Amino acid sequence: MTHYSALSLVAKAFSGHRSWSRAWRDPVPKPAYDIVIVGGGGHGLATAYYLAKEHGLRNVAVIEKGWLGGGNTGRNTTIVRSNYMMPGNTMFYERSLRLWEQLSQDLNFNQMVSQRGQFNLCHSPASLDAARRRGNVMRANGIDAELFSREEVMRRLPYLDYSDDARFPIIGSLFQPRAGTVRHDAVAWGYARGADALGVDIIQQCEVTGFILERGAVVGVETSKGPIRAKKVGTAVSGHTGYLAAKVGLRLPLETHVLQAFVTEPLRPMIDSVISYAAAHFYISQSDKGDLVLGGDLDGYNTYAQRGGLPLVEHTFASAKALIPSISRLRLMRQWGGVMDMTMDGSPIICKSPVDGFYINGGWCYGGFKATPASGYCFAWTLAKDEPHPDNAEFTLDRFRNGYQIDEKGMGPTPNAH
Amino acid sequence: MTMQPNRLAVGGRIDRGTTFSIRFNDRDIVAHPGDTLASALLANGVKIVGRSFKYHRPRGVFSAGVEEPNALVQLREGARTEPNSRATTVEAYPGLVARSQSGWPSVDTDLGAIVGAFARFMPAGFYYKTFIGPFRNTRWWMFCEHFIRRAAGTGIAPAAPDPDTYEKVNAFCDVLVVGAGPAGLSAALAAARAGARVILAEQDRDLGGSLLDQTVGDTWLRATVDEVASLPNVRILTRTTTFGAFDGDVYGLVERAWDHVDVPPPHQPRQRYWVVRARSAVMATGAIERPLVFGGNDLPGVMSASALRAYLNRYGVLCGRKIVLFTANDSVYATAGELARAGAAVTIVDMRSDLPEELRSRTAAAKVDVLAGFAVVNTHGGKAVTAVTVAAVSGREGGTKGPVRRIDCDVVGVSGGFTPTLHLWSQRGRKPRFDTDKLAFLPDGSIPTLVCAGACAGADTITDAVSSGFAAGAKAAAAADFVGDAGALAPPKLADDGWQRGAMLISAVRAPDGEIPAKSFFDLQHDVKSTDIELAHREGYVSVEHLKRYTTNGMATDQGKTSNVNALARLAELRGSPIPAVGTTTFRPPYTPVAFGAIVGHEIGRHFRPTRLSPIHGWHAARGAAFIDAGSWSRPRYYPVSPGEDVQAGYIREARHVRAAVGLVDVSPLGKIAVQGPDAAEFLDRVYTNMFSTLKVGRLRYGVMLRDDGFVFDDGTTARLSETEFFMSTTTVNAGKVMARLEFLLQTAWSDLKVQVTSVSDQWATIAVAGPKSRTLLQATCGAADLSAQALPNMAFACAAIDGVPVRIHRMSYSGELAFEVYIPARYGHSAWAELMRVGEPFGVAPYGTEAMGALRIEKGHVAGGELDGRTTLKDLALERFASTKKSFAGCVLRKRPVLEDPTRPSLVGLMTIDKTVSIKAGSLLFPATGDIAGHGDGHVTSTTFSPTLGGHIALGLLARGPARLGETIRCVDFLGGTTVNCVVTAPCFVDPEGVRQNA
Amino acid sequence: MLEFRSALDGHLSPGHFGAAAEPGKLILSERPLGALVQVGGWRDSFESVAAPLLQRFGFAGTGGFAMAQTAGEAIAFRTAPERILLNFPSPAAWEAVAAGIDQAATPTLDLSHARTVVRVSGPAAAGLLARLLPIDFDDAAFGPDRFVQSTLHSVGVLVHRRARSAPCVDLYMPSSFAVTVWEMVTHNAASFGYQVSGAG
Amino acid sequence: MLRFKCPVCGLRDETEFDYGGDATVVRPATAETAFEPWYDYVFLRDNPRGPHREFWHHSRGCRQWVVVERDTLSHDIGDVVLARDAVKENRS
């Protein structure tokens, strides 16, 4: 693996960049592995990387039906943060943020982790109280958080609508300074390169069509490139967890939904932080290239089609203009949709399943991107040790059975409301 | 004003009789109606319009349409400024002001071009490999990013809100025809003649499509347009882009209604967003000319060949005097003749060596030189092209062989073939198929309600386009059940040159040394070169999506309209696979960028969301109430008695007054639901945790509902009006959700119950009258009714009248005082309130708002939003006594799950500050008096207030093992505010726990 | 008697607003609602119980979902399978019958205060409505006596095309939303130019 | 934009409706006291990739709950019927 640095870049420039090597191999699948990870997105690749790095398990394959990073790693709004309130979530997401903070160096691949800070705007005394509770939990757990007054928000984000005409007045904001954005494609590529260098086989264009079951246990996968045996199989397939789990006879507490995201034409710097507009489920930031990146609410119905509808486009645009009136004449350049597992409490699942040999990493709702490093770290731990890491101990399937719903929004078992 | 050096004396479709001035980069430019900004710039000899994003290379106008990658300008000024506007689609109007978006100190002399010297250190993805920094944190990258961001972006966002308006229109039709070129016009005609209701949408100002760029075919065009326009069942929308195709045969269109002026006329929208529900549609979106890639192909003067034709024939602009047309297909030959006739010296460089005799003779007649079997290898010139180097073609892969020769020229027109515009097709979830004969991606398979026609379906000539369009129109009409006879349509009489006969698809031209010249650009806006694609391939980024993301090819504002296919061909070459095996990227909406304002229409500012107002709102407003949002309602928060009175002082005054005398609060926003039918009591028994079938007519009962997962959903008080009718109230915030849930249960699993539910929230104004003098006041207002404690005990209701209007008086208390809720038909609510205020004057009646109402309920320990947060159980909220053991109810099974029964769960307590002068903040965490303060604590503070009754600060909170800790001192920690307040744990009810006052 | 006060009180000032337009092109007004009563029932008996009840007011029967019935000044809308809204110019017509209705078989409900009616009339009415509701208001699709229940500015409204020679449409909206809907209507009407008139 | 043919109102935009989830799950009788049927009903879903039967509430129309057949991959819409005619209740 070529080490990446400014120096290597300069050196290779003089040979016309002809001596760069492949970032990852294109191996022929072996007949058997210790562990097969289904899904070559950020979570699957991170899992493989940490299996190799932290647990010395290198006889590992990641199987991807398309091209690596082609799922939700490439279909998100690139936001990272750790402002979670519920026990079970708080420290998991904080672990993730801490891993993000050193990921470029760990992977020797610039992830462009940009801790620009995130505002969660508050619009009523009740939402300010809720933000205070969240911020206090964060601070009590050693996570950075601040509560800003309306005046402070006005000073920092002068382009929002503070007029009497604003439908939802901005009365304050929770702020996490360490939150920010990450270059999403770099995550998949960086983990892929890192895992590959440690010996993991990344097999693209290989679709898992079924599971090899023996005596009720999963002992491998059937794929478009033939059967591949494995002592353990883990899935990290974003919106398709339920679909794959059904193949081993499991029904899961989740539904698959689509979330749309949007980018505008590039602009000179305008928005420096991540801003989320709680009154309308809308968030916005600006990329290093200058595009404004916007996200809205779910389309709200079960779907595996990676496309969204007009109502949510209208909703998102209206939210954008309500929050930032001057955005009116800017133009949307591209929109897309990503499908995701929405669980019955809005929190993820990382656990051993009731079927031996079958491990689940899913249910990310729309928090999956920011979770990538911790998800990989904890899933690798769970696969390697057959028991959860303390940070994913609550992300079980059993929690719905015993009543431990990790419900950040208090919406109950209504997947499209989380 | 300056001359128009490139404007021909005659020709074009502009209005030469009118001349006006526009400003570009502080220079006056002459233009005519019918010009675009680009045609005016070209007419006036402006070569450099912008600088490229990465290397700051000079860039001129490339195209004449929406695909323009180069000529992006900052249009207009001030609050109306619009970044990234394509000069090629901006209509010129008097007073237009535009600027180049890049270049310092000017676009002509850009010091940023120094970056070009470092180009070799900035290959594709270089930033992934650098700026990582030696230490394990993000500081080094963020330091570098600070400078990188400064160079980000192109245009500048407006700083002020948009002064213009926009509107949305819902439209319905049988057949939507997208595009009014020869195919679209023919389709619209066929569909309309068959009787279908047609919408014809064209992005251009004029109908005609590619015919507008020609000098022949006008007779056909005029006749066809006239007939289409004359049909009453056709609606023609020009300046209207169909930007997206969505499920349900719904299309999103944006009409630039008044974009061709600086300020729209009064009350007229700048743009109009059309949501078209079509029973079927015809996609006649044409095709976009593909560039050829060669050395220095980005210099100003290198243009799309079809654009040269458009500027010549539509705008009367001859872009150059010595023109080289570089092609690998037939389409430029007609153009060459026209350019030559207009006075240019034209040389065709055609990569094909075996040209048909017909083409050769035509070019000879037109005095056009043809170099068959040659390719342009490189351009010359600093800020604009001055010459090209050509060499003989060798093989079919874009190779050349020596010797090279130089041809002086000032414009190079390029045509690498055409790319059908399949965006809408792709948006409907279909992948295009690569046709190896036509060398183009074409629609694959069929969508019954979307018919492709013309160039986007692979028609090679205008004749083909007309016939395919006409057939498509009839087919689409038939899909919408219109099968009337459409007759026939004769095609225009044209000598057509297609682009398919013997065409070649060349990814990039190689110099005789076998190399692709260094400055061969694929994506002109993002400066993506062949070496970038090669590097991506070398490093394993071999999927088209990886290529796109790693090199950013196709990610600019034009979304790859000119660059995608060439880059794909280059990747295919590198992979050694045919193009179909490599695939293509997916087109996402929108087809061309869409302004936010257009889509939002009038739902802006205060009207972003609807606002509900109580029938008594006018009184509150006149009284000077301070309002606050509660759900979708606007409610009085408090009524300041002086301009300086803040909410804190106001609510304490109001709450104290209620306990001392009598107050009125408008609770009209409470959800109210009529539950009617013989099974109404049974129904309520199922949805509420407690029993309602035992409730007597004339009485009220408080009820709690659970979600099916056993958590508390909502609460409220319900009155039994008759054996078969109940009047339910819900919280304001959950009113809609409760209603939907009741309807769900009754229409699905419980459809055997004879019960119907109806929202009557808007039927009733509700005034709560609370305080020791409330009975006196009410009695004085509704004289006849007996409101005594004997006649109307707590949790009973009575019918009465206020000034002749029948009202219902519920005796119930949220404040803990003697209190009543008066239900008045809504249109009498305002005057009933005024009457109560009038009658109550001697008793000292005063209005109070939501803040005082909250203070009173906290004093009384009633739960509300802070406690009903969707995560609490009956036990958590000390409401377990409302769980009936005599019946089942929704949620009764899952509420028994072990974690929900855990005795250590945080549950409801009261908290009183030990130091009465300090307040607590809701959202503070609770910790024991000693020990660490870390983790999630023992619970949190849910609601706080100053208690006028107790003269100190109190709160409700959820505390682990709360009821067992009464009297314990605990710490309320607000980390964010930096305060720790010691509190004593109490029972939740602070005032009159025996209920003496409310039962008085 | 207490003052009867519309939810739109103070929001309709007569005059011409928005773009210049010929008189009568678009007229907005509030129509006094009179009495609005909901008649409900059960699947097994609705037709047999409700039809005679409606016939007492001169309606043919329970009617269909798309067309309103009129009988004199009274209007009946079949809004759901077992649900009909009756509108009378004054409560008297209804009250004469109401007392005798068996509420267990035919639950009725007074909604006279729950709705506010805005009337849109003139040749531009269909154009304005197309800007407000996701419904096809073409004459062929929405002729006289047609009614729909749909959404205007996220608010559920009932839209009724009156059987008159000139286009005339009544919008029944929940009273608490009347002001916000009215403002949305007038914002969209401005590009046509509209007249606010005192009476429907 | 999804469009559904409401049995009462005719073909209408998705914006008039609210989504109500999987319509194949069967609500246990209120008297059901066993845990499993309730756990299954409230939490577990087939979540199919393909044909799906689902509830929609015509909340800004006739306020009827309907059952829609819709393909979660193609978004093709099949039959739409009133929920009360489609739901097989569990009265065990």
Coordinates of C-alpha atoms in Angstrom, one line a residue, chain B residues 490-809:
Chain B
A490 CA -46.4 15.6 -43.5
P491 CA -42.8 16.2 -42.4
P492 CA -41.0 19.4 -43.3
K493 CA -39.1 19.3 -46.5
L494 CA -35.5 19.3 -45.3
A495 CA -32.2 17.9 -46.5
D496 CA -31.4 16.2 -43.3
D497 CA -28.0 15.4 -42.0
G498 CA -28.2 12.9 -39.2
W499 CA -25.4 12.0 -36.7
Q500 CA -25.6 8.3 -36.9
R501 CA -24.5 7.2 -40.4
G502 CA -21.0 5.8 -40.1
A503 CA -20.5 7.7 -36.8
M504 CA -17.6 7.1 -34.4
L505 CA -17.5 7.5 -30.7
I506 CA -14.0 8.6 -29.7
S507 CA -13.3 9.1 -26.0
A508 CA -10.3 11.4 -26.7
V509 CA -7.9 12.1 -29.5
R510 CA -4.3 10.9 -29.2
A511 CA -1.3 12.8 -30.5
P512 CA 0.9 10.9 -33.0
D513 CA 3.1 10.0 -30.0
G514 CA 0.2 7.8 -28.8
E515 CA -0.5 10.0 -25.7
I516 CA -3.6 11.9 -25.0
P517 CA -2.4 15.5 -24.7
A518 CA -2.2 16.7 -21.1
K519 CA -4.8 19.4 -21.4
S520 CA -7.5 17.3 -22.9
F521 CA -10.6 18.1 -20.8
F522 CA -13.6 15.9 -20.3
D523 CA -15.5 17.9 -17.7
L524 CA -14.9 21.6 -18.7
Q525 CA -16.4 23.0 -15.5
H526 CA -14.5 20.8 -13.1
D527 CA -11.3 20.6 -15.2
V528 CA -11.3 16.8 -15.3
K529 CA -8.6 15.6 -17.7
S530 CA -7.8 12.3 -19.2
T531 CA -4.9 11.8 -16.7
D532 CA -7.5 12.1 -13.9
I533 CA -9.5 9.3 -15.3
E534 CA -6.4 7.2 -15.9
L535 CA -5.3 7.8 -12.3
A536 CA -8.7 6.8 -10.9
H537 CA -8.6 3.6 -13.0
R538 CA -5.1 2.9 -11.9
E539 CA -6.1 3.1 -8.3
G540 CA -9.1 0.9 -8.6
Y541 CA -11.9 3.4 -8.9
V542 CA -13.2 1.5 -11.9
S543 CA -17.0 1.7 -11.5
V544 CA -18.6 4.7 -13.2
E545 CA -19.9 5.9 -9.9
H546 CA -16.4 5.7 -8.3
L547 CA -15.0 7.5 -11.3
K548 CA -17.5 10.3 -11.0
R549 CA -16.9 10.8 -7.3
Y550 CA -13.1 10.4 -7.4
T551 CA -12.5 12.7 -10.3
T552 CA -15.8 14.8 -9.9
N553 CA -16.5 14.4 -13.6
G554 CA -20.1 15.1 -14.2
M555 CA -20.7 16.7 -10.7
A556 CA -20.7 20.3 -11.8
T557 CA -23.7 22.5 -12.4
D558 CA -24.3 20.9 -15.8
Q559 CA -24.3 17.4 -14.1
G560 CA -22.3 15.9 -16.9
K561 CA -24.6 16.7 -19.8
T562 CA -21.6 17.1 -22.1
S563 CA -19.0 15.1 -20.2
N564 CA -20.5 11.9 -19.0
V565 CA -20.4 9.8 -22.2
N566 CA -16.9 10.7 -23.2
A567 CA -15.5 10.0 -19.7
L568 CA -17.4 6.7 -19.7
A569 CA -15.9 5.8 -23.1
R570 CA -12.5 6.6 -21.7
L571 CA -13.1 4.4 -18.7
A572 CA -14.4 1.6 -20.9
E573 CA -11.2 1.9 -23.0
L574 CA -9.0 1.7 -19.9
R575 CA -11.0 -1.3 -18.6
G576 CA -10.9 -3.0 -21.9
S577 CA -14.7 -3.4 -21.8
P578 CA -17.4 -2.3 -24.1
I579 CA -19.5 0.7 -23.0
P580 CA -22.6 -1.4 -22.2
A581 CA -20.5 -3.5 -19.7
V582 CA -19.3 -0.3 -17.9
G583 CA -22.8 1.1 -17.6
T584 CA -23.7 4.7 -16.9
T585 CA -24.5 6.8 -13.9
T586 CA -28.1 7.5 -12.9
F587 CA -29.8 10.8 -13.7
R588 CA -31.4 12.4 -10.7
P589 CA -33.8 15.2 -10.6
P590 CA -33.8 18.0 -11.5
Y591 CA -33.0 18.0 -15.2
T592 CA -31.7 21.6 -14.9
P593 CA -31.3 23.4 -11.6
V594 CA -34.5 24.7 -9.9
A595 CA -34.8 27.7 -7.7
F596 CA -36.0 27.1 -4.2
G597 CA -38.4 30.1 -4.3
A598 CA -40.3 28.7 -7.3
I599 CA -41.1 25.4 -5.6
V600 CA -42.2 27.1 -2.3
G601 CA -44.7 29.4 -3.9
H602 CA -46.7 31.3 -1.3
E603 CA -45.9 29.0 1.7
I604 CA -43.3 31.4 3.1
G605 CA -42.7 33.3 6.2
R606 CA -45.7 33.2 8.5
H607 CA -47.4 31.0 6.0
F608 CA -44.7 28.3 6.0
R609 CA -47.3 26.3 8.0
P610 CA -50.9 27.1 8.8
T611 CA -51.8 28.7 12.1
R612 CA -54.9 28.0 14.1
L613 CA -56.6 30.7 16.0
S614 CA -59.1 30.5 18.8
P615 CA -62.5 32.1 18.2
I616 CA -61.5 34.5 21.0
H617 CA -58.2 35.4 19.4
G618 CA -59.4 38.9 18.4
W619 CA -60.1 39.8 22.1
H620 CA -56.6 38.6 23.2
A621 CA -54.9 40.6 20.4
A622 CA -56.9 43.7 21.3
R623 CA -55.9 43.3 24.9
G624 CA -52.2 43.2 23.9
A625 CA -51.6 39.6 24.8
A626 CA -48.1 38.1 24.2
F627 CA -48.7 35.1 22.0
I628 CA -46.9 31.8 21.8
D629 CA -47.1 28.8 19.5
A630 CA -48.7 25.6 21.0
G631 CA -48.8 22.9 18.3
S632 CA -50.3 24.7 15.4
W633 CA -52.2 27.2 17.6
S634 CA -51.2 30.7 18.5
R635 CA -52.2 31.2 22.1
P636 CA -51.9 34.0 24.7
R637 CA -48.9 33.4 26.8
Y638 CA -49.7 36.2 29.2
Y639 CA -51.4 39.6 29.2
P640 CA -48.8 42.3 30.1
V641 CA -50.3 44.9 32.2
S642 CA -47.6 47.4 31.3
P643 CA -45.3 47.5 28.3
G644 CA -42.4 46.6 30.5
E645 CA -43.9 43.6 32.3
D646 CA -41.9 40.4 31.3
V647 CA -43.3 37.0 31.1
Q648 CA -41.9 36.0 34.5
A649 CA -43.6 38.9 36.3
G650 CA -46.8 38.5 34.2
Y651 CA -47.4 34.8 34.9
I652 CA -46.7 35.1 38.6
R653 CA -49.2 38.0 38.8
E654 CA -51.8 36.1 36.8
A655 CA -51.4 32.8 38.7
R656 CA -51.6 34.6 42.1
H657 CA -54.7 36.3 41.0
V658 CA -56.5 33.1 40.1
R659 CA -55.8 31.7 43.5
A660 CA -57.0 34.9 45.1
A661 CA -60.0 35.8 43.0
V662 CA -61.0 34.5 39.5
G663 CA -59.4 34.3 36.2
L664 CA -60.3 33.3 32.6
V665 CA -58.1 31.3 30.3
D666 CA -58.9 30.4 26.7
V667 CA -58.6 26.7 26.4
S668 CA -60.4 26.4 23.0
P669 CA -57.4 24.7 21.5
L670 CA -58.1 21.6 23.5
G671 CA -58.9 18.7 21.2
K672 CA -62.6 17.9 21.3
I673 CA -64.1 14.7 19.9
A674 CA -67.7 13.6 19.7
V675 CA -68.0 9.9 20.3
Q676 CA -71.5 8.7 19.3
G677 CA -73.3 5.4 19.0
P678 CA -74.7 2.5 20.9
D679 CA -71.2 1.0 21.5
A680 CA -69.6 4.3 22.5
A681 CA -69.1 3.3 26.1
E682 CA -67.5 0.0 25.2
F683 CA -65.2 1.8 22.8
L684 CA -64.0 4.2 25.4
D685 CA -63.4 1.3 27.8
R686 CA -61.1 -0.2 25.2
V687 CA -59.1 3.0 24.4
Y688 CA -58.9 4.4 27.9
T689 CA -57.1 2.6 30.7
N690 CA -59.9 3.4 33.1
M691 CA -63.6 2.5 32.9
F692 CA -66.1 4.7 31.1
S693 CA -69.1 2.4 30.7
T694 CA -69.8 3.1 34.4
L695 CA -69.8 6.9 33.9
K696 CA -73.2 8.4 34.5
V697 CA -74.9 10.7 32.1
G698 CA -74.1 14.3 33.2
R699 CA -70.7 13.4 34.7
L700 CA -67.1 13.8 33.6
R701 CA -64.2 11.5 34.1
Y702 CA -60.5 12.0 33.6
G703 CA -59.0 9.3 31.3
V704 CA -55.6 8.2 30.1
M705 CA -54.8 6.4 26.8
L706 CA -51.8 4.2 26.2
R707 CA -50.1 3.4 23.0
D708 CA -50.2 -0.2 22.0
D709 CA -46.7 -0.6 23.3
G710 CA -47.9 0.4 26.8
F711 CA -46.5 3.9 27.1
V712 CA -48.8 6.8 27.9
F713 CA -50.2 8.4 24.8
D714 CA -52.6 11.2 25.9
D715 CA -55.0 12.2 28.6
G716 CA -58.1 14.3 28.9
T717 CA -61.5 14.6 30.4
T718 CA -64.6 13.1 28.9
A719 CA -68.2 13.9 29.5
R720 CA -71.1 11.6 29.1
L721 CA -73.8 13.6 27.3
S722 CA -76.2 10.7 26.9
E723 CA -76.3 6.9 27.0
T724 CA -74.9 6.9 23.4
E725 CA -72.9 10.1 23.3
F726 CA -69.6 11.1 24.9
F727 CA -67.7 14.3 24.6
M728 CA -64.0 13.6 24.8
S729 CA -61.2 16.1 25.3
T730 CA -57.6 15.6 24.4
T731 CA -54.4 17.6 24.8
T732 CA -53.9 20.3 22.3
V733 CA -50.8 18.8 20.8
N734 CA -52.1 15.3 20.4
A735 CA -55.6 16.2 19.2
G736 CA -55.0 15.2 15.6
K737 CA -53.2 12.0 16.5
V738 CA -55.8 10.8 18.9
M739 CA -58.5 11.5 16.3
A740 CA -56.7 9.5 13.7
R741 CA -56.1 6.6 16.1
L742 CA -59.7 6.4 17.1
E743 CA -60.8 6.4 13.5
F744 CA -58.1 3.7 12.7
L745 CA -59.4 1.4 15.4
L746 CA -63.0 1.9 14.4
Q747 CA -62.4 1.4 10.7
T748 CA -60.0 -1.6 11.0
A749 CA -60.0 -4.0 13.9
W750 CA -63.1 -2.8 15.6
S751 CA -65.4 -2.1 12.6
D752 CA -68.1 -4.1 14.3
L753 CA -68.5 -1.4 17.0
K754 CA -71.3 1.0 16.2
V755 CA -69.4 4.1 17.1
Q756 CA -68.6 7.2 15.1
V757 CA -66.1 9.8 16.1
T758 CA -66.0 13.4 14.8
S759 CA -63.7 16.2 15.6
V760 CA -65.7 19.1 17.2
S761 CA -62.6 21.1 18.2
D762 CA -63.7 23.9 15.9
Q763 CA -67.3 23.8 17.0
W764 CA -66.7 25.0 20.5
A765 CA -65.0 27.9 22.2
T766 CA -63.9 26.8 25.7
I767 CA -63.2 29.2 28.5
A768 CA -61.9 27.9 31.8
V769 CA -63.1 30.0 34.7
A770 CA -60.9 29.4 37.8
G771 CA -60.6 30.8 41.3
P772 CA -62.5 31.1 44.5
K773 CA -64.9 33.5 42.9
S774 CA -65.5 31.5 39.7
R775 CA -68.9 30.2 40.8
T776 CA -70.0 33.6 41.7
L777 CA -69.0 35.0 38.4
L778 CA -70.6 32.2 36.4
Q779 CA -73.7 32.3 38.4
A780 CA -74.0 36.0 37.8
T781 CA -73.4 35.4 34.1
C782 CA -75.8 32.5 33.5
G783 CA -78.5 33.5 36.0
A784 CA -81.0 30.6 35.5
A785 CA -78.8 27.6 36.0
D786 CA -78.1 26.2 39.4
L787 CA -74.3 26.0 39.8
S788 CA -74.2 25.3 43.4
A789 CA -72.0 22.6 44.8
Q790 CA -75.0 20.4 45.4
A791 CA -76.4 20.8 41.9
L792 CA -73.1 20.8 40.1
P793 CA -70.5 18.8 42.0
N794 CA -67.0 18.5 40.8
M795 CA -66.7 16.4 37.6
A796 CA -70.2 17.0 36.5
F797 CA -71.6 19.3 33.9
A798 CA -74.7 21.4 33.5
C799 CA -76.5 23.1 30.6
A800 CA -77.0 26.8 30.9
A801 CA -77.2 29.9 28.8
I802 CA -75.2 33.1 28.5
D803 CA -77.3 36.0 27.2
G804 CA -79.6 33.6 25.4
V805 CA -76.9 31.4 23.9
P806 CA -76.9 27.8 25.2
V807 CA -73.6 26.7 26.8
R808 CA -72.4 23.7 28.7
I809 CA -70.6 24.2 31.9

